[in-house]
Amino acid sequence: MSVVEQYARAHIVTDENVQDDPAVPVLLRYDPETDPRAVRVDLPGTHEWTFSRSLLEKGLRAPAESGDVRVWPCGRVQAVVEFHDDHGVSVVQFESKALLRFLRRTYMAGEPVAG
């Protein structure tokens, strides 16, 4: 089993900065050795968020939330991930296909290699 890391371009909006900023690279990470049910999202300039892989998967189809993380589809081609902490709210908008590609790679990483 191997670690999956993928950069995805995303638009980040925080309650402190509501300007329409250009897309930035966000690191998506999955480590089946550490926690096979969790994914990590590393936002530039903040900290890394860890939440369940199933939340991300469910949130691409319909609004879903768990603790301080919410995920929902936004139109046909985008998805929003919202993070809450003591400093405020970070809203991150992704292309859904980037998140789907990442999820697909996480499931493949957990499968044994034939040979």
PDB file of C-alpha atoms in Angstrom:
ATOM      1  CA  MET A   1       0.000   0.000   0.000  1.00  0.00           C
ATOM      2  CA  SER A   2       1.358   3.396  -0.912  1.00  0.00           C
ATOM      3  CA  VAL A   3       0.779   7.018   0.002  1.00  0.00           C
ATOM      4  CA  VAL A   4      -1.255   9.040  -2.492  1.00  0.00           C
ATOM      5  CA  GLU A   5      -0.464  12.725  -2.904  1.00  0.00           C
ATOM      6  CA  GLN A   6      -2.122  14.925  -5.473  1.00  0.00           C
ATOM      7  CA  TYR A   7      -2.201  18.658  -5.984  1.00  0.00           C
ATOM      8  CA  ALA A   8      -5.518  20.153  -7.015  1.00  0.00           C
ATOM      9  CA  ARG A   9      -6.133  23.730  -8.056  1.00  0.00           C
ATOM     10  CA  ALA A  10      -8.686  25.386  -5.799  1.00  0.00           C
ATOM     11  CA  HIS A  11     -10.132  28.759  -4.948  1.00  0.00           C
ATOM     12  CA  ILE A  12      -9.870  29.564  -1.244  1.00  0.00           C
ATOM     13  CA  VAL A  13     -12.118  32.109   0.453  1.00  0.00           C
ATOM     14  CA  THR A  14     -11.862  32.842   4.184  1.00  0.00           C
ATOM     15  CA  ASP A  15     -14.035  35.086   6.296  1.00  0.00           C
ATOM     16  CA  GLU A  16     -11.007  37.411   6.580  1.00  0.00           C
ATOM     17  CA  ASN A  17     -10.395  37.550   2.821  1.00  0.00           C
ATOM     18  CA  VAL A  18     -13.447  37.611   0.574  1.00  0.00           C
ATOM     19  CA  GLN A  19     -11.661  38.721  -2.603  1.00  0.00           C
ATOM     20  CA  ASP A  20     -11.838  36.544  -5.685  1.00  0.00           C
ATOM     21  CA  ASP A  21      -8.309  35.172  -5.423  1.00  0.00           C
ATOM     22  CA  PRO A  22      -6.715  33.126  -8.195  1.00  0.00           C
ATOM     23  CA  ALA A  23      -6.612  29.342  -7.880  1.00  0.00           C
ATOM     24  CA  VAL A  24      -3.860  27.916  -5.667  1.00  0.00           C
ATOM     25  CA  PRO A  25      -2.417  24.403  -5.408  1.00  0.00           C
ATOM     26  CA  VAL A  26      -3.915  22.435  -2.513  1.00  0.00           C
ATOM     27  CA  LEU A  27      -2.279  19.170  -1.461  1.00  0.00           C
ATOM     28  CA  LEU A  28      -4.603  16.170  -1.104  1.00  0.00           C
ATOM     29  CA  ARG A  29      -3.016  13.274   0.786  1.00  0.00           C
ATOM     30  CA  TYR A  30      -3.971   9.713   1.696  1.00  0.00           C
ATOM     31  CA  ASP A  31      -1.792   7.387   3.769  1.00  0.00           C
ATOM     32  CA  PRO A  32      -3.323   3.929   4.189  1.00  0.00           C
ATOM     33  CA  GLU A  33      -0.641   2.953   6.718  1.00  0.00           C
ATOM     34  CA  THR A  34      -1.496   5.837   9.058  1.00  0.00           C
ATOM     35  CA  ASP A  35      -5.303   5.799   8.699  1.00  0.00           C
ATOM     36  CA  PRO A  36      -6.970   3.940   5.808  1.00  0.00           C
ATOM     37  CA  ARG A  37     -10.266   5.774   6.379  1.00  0.00           C
ATOM     38  CA  ALA A  38      -8.924   9.339   6.396  1.00  0.00           C
ATOM     39  CA  VAL A  39      -7.795  11.909   3.836  1.00  0.00           C
ATOM     40  CA  ARG A  40      -5.816  15.076   4.443  1.00  0.00           C
ATOM     41  CA  VAL A  41      -6.120  18.481   2.826  1.00  0.00           C
ATOM     42  CA  ASP A  42      -3.206  20.883   3.221  1.00  0.00           C
ATOM     43  CA  LEU A  43      -4.312  24.464   2.594  1.00  0.00           C
ATOM     44  CA  PRO A  44      -1.560  26.974   1.769  1.00  0.00           C
ATOM     45  CA  GLY A  45      -0.910  29.325   4.669  1.00  0.00           C
ATOM     46  CA  THR A  46      -2.996  27.351   7.172  1.00  0.00           C
ATOM     47  CA  HIS A  47      -2.821  23.900   8.636  1.00  0.00           C
ATOM     48  CA  GLU A  48      -3.597  20.434   7.406  1.00  0.00           C
ATOM     49  CA  TRP A  49      -7.144  19.135   7.818  1.00  0.00           C
ATOM     50  CA  THR A  50      -7.868  15.439   8.324  1.00  0.00           C
ATOM     51  CA  PHE A  51     -11.320  13.953   7.835  1.00  0.00           C
ATOM     52  CA  SER A  52     -12.957  10.765   6.653  1.00  0.00           C
ATOM     53  CA  ARG A  53     -12.605   9.661   3.073  1.00  0.00           C
ATOM     54  CA  SER A  54     -16.283   8.678   3.084  1.00  0.00           C
ATOM     55  CA  LEU A  55     -17.261  12.287   3.949  1.00  0.00           C
ATOM     56  CA  LEU A  56     -15.463  13.519   0.843  1.00  0.00           C
ATOM     57  CA  GLU A  57     -17.102  10.827  -1.271  1.00  0.00           C
ATOM     58  CA  LYS A  58     -20.620  11.496   0.085  1.00  0.00           C
ATOM     59  CA  GLY A  59     -20.178  15.256  -0.208  1.00  0.00           C
ATOM     60  CA  LEU A  60     -19.546  15.025  -3.943  1.00  0.00           C
ATOM     61  CA  ARG A  61     -23.120  13.704  -4.374  1.00  0.00           C
ATOM     62  CA  ALA A  62     -25.061  15.586  -1.682  1.00  0.00           C
ATOM     63  CA  PRO A  63     -24.321  17.916   1.243  1.00  0.00           C
ATOM     64  CA  ALA A  64     -22.491  16.059   4.020  1.00  0.00           C
ATOM     65  CA  GLU A  65     -20.802  17.107   7.238  1.00  0.00           C
ATOM     66  CA  SER A  66     -18.845  15.697  10.123  1.00  0.00           C
ATOM     67  CA  GLY A  67     -17.514  17.794  12.966  1.00  0.00           C
ATOM     68  CA  ASP A  68     -15.783  20.890  11.614  1.00  0.00           C
ATOM     69  CA  VAL A  69     -15.840  19.825   7.948  1.00  0.00           C
ATOM     70  CA  ARG A  70     -18.660  20.181   5.416  1.00  0.00           C
ATOM     71  CA  VAL A  71     -18.624  19.059   1.773  1.00  0.00           C
ATOM     72  CA  TRP A  72     -21.219  19.653  -0.930  1.00  0.00           C
ATOM     73  CA  PRO A  73     -21.566  19.673  -4.704  1.00  0.00           C
ATOM     74  CA  CYS A  74     -21.670  23.094  -6.342  1.00  0.00           C
ATOM     75  CA  GLY A  75     -23.290  22.816  -9.737  1.00  0.00           C
ATOM     76  CA  ARG A  76     -22.311  20.030 -12.094  1.00  0.00           C
ATOM     77  CA  VAL A  77     -18.535  20.422 -12.103  1.00  0.00           C
ATOM     78  CA  GLN A  78     -17.478  21.861  -8.748  1.00  0.00           C
ATOM     79  CA  ALA A  79     -17.498  20.912  -5.088  1.00  0.00           C
ATOM     80  CA  VAL A  80     -17.025  22.962  -1.946  1.00  0.00           C
ATOM     81  CA  VAL A  81     -15.209  21.908   1.210  1.00  0.00           C
ATOM     82  CA  GLU A  82     -15.741  24.110   4.256  1.00  0.00           C
ATOM     83  CA  PHE A  83     -13.458  23.997   7.314  1.00  0.00           C
ATOM     84  CA  HIS A  84     -14.370  25.540  10.691  1.00  0.00           C
ATOM     85  CA  ASP A  85     -11.902  26.291  13.478  1.00  0.00           C
ATOM     86  CA  ASP A  86     -11.361  28.800  16.287  1.00  0.00           C
ATOM     87  CA  HIS A  87      -9.970  31.331  13.784  1.00  0.00           C
ATOM     88  CA  GLY A  88     -12.963  31.274  11.443  1.00  0.00           C
ATOM     89  CA  VAL A  89     -14.098  29.471   8.331  1.00  0.00           C
ATOM     90  CA  SER A  90     -12.168  28.477   5.221  1.00  0.00           C
ATOM     91  CA  VAL A  91     -14.175  27.705   2.112  1.00  0.00           C
ATOM     92  CA  VAL A  92     -12.376  25.850  -0.666  1.00  0.00           C
ATOM     93  CA  GLN A  93     -13.876  25.327  -4.118  1.00  0.00           C
ATOM     94  CA  PHE A  94     -12.504  22.449  -6.223  1.00  0.00           C
ATOM     95  CA  GLU A  95     -13.288  20.963  -9.589  1.00  0.00           C
ATOM     96  CA  SER A  96     -15.174  17.767  -8.762  1.00  0.00           C
ATOM     97  CA  LYS A  97     -13.171  15.732 -11.260  1.00  0.00           C
ATOM     98  CA  ALA A  98      -9.934  16.463  -9.357  1.00  0.00           C
ATOM     99  CA  LEU A  99     -11.474  15.157  -6.131  1.00  0.00           C
ATOM    100  CA  LEU A 100     -12.924  12.112  -7.912  1.00  0.00           C
ATOM    101  CA  ARG A 101      -9.528  11.337  -9.446  1.00  0.00           C
ATOM    102  CA  PHE A 102      -7.935  11.598  -5.997  1.00  0.00           C
ATOM    103  CA  LEU A 103     -10.560   9.301  -4.437  1.00  0.00           C
ATOM    104  CA  ARG A 104     -10.105   6.752  -7.219  1.00  0.00           C
ATOM    105  CA  ARG A 105      -6.340   6.767  -6.594  1.00  0.00           C
ATOM    106  CA  THR A 106      -6.893   6.245  -2.831  1.00  0.00           C
ATOM    107  CA  TYR A 107      -8.965   3.123  -3.461  1.00  0.00           C
ATOM    108  CA  MET A 108      -6.388   1.781  -5.901  1.00  0.00           C
ATOM    109  CA  ALA A 109      -3.599   2.409  -3.359  1.00  0.00           C
ATOM    110  CA  GLY A 110      -5.246   0.071  -0.868  1.00  0.00           C
ATOM    111  CA  GLU A 111      -5.532  -2.820  -3.312  1.00  0.00           C
ATOM    112  CA  PRO A 112      -2.771  -5.422  -3.463  1.00  0.00           C
ATOM    113  CA  VAL A 113      -0.696  -5.423  -6.624  1.00  0.00           C
ATOM    114  CA  ALA A 114      -1.145  -8.551  -8.751  1.00  0.00           C
ATOM    115  CA  GLY A 115       2.008 -10.307  -9.759  1.00  0.00           C
TER     116      GLY A 115
END
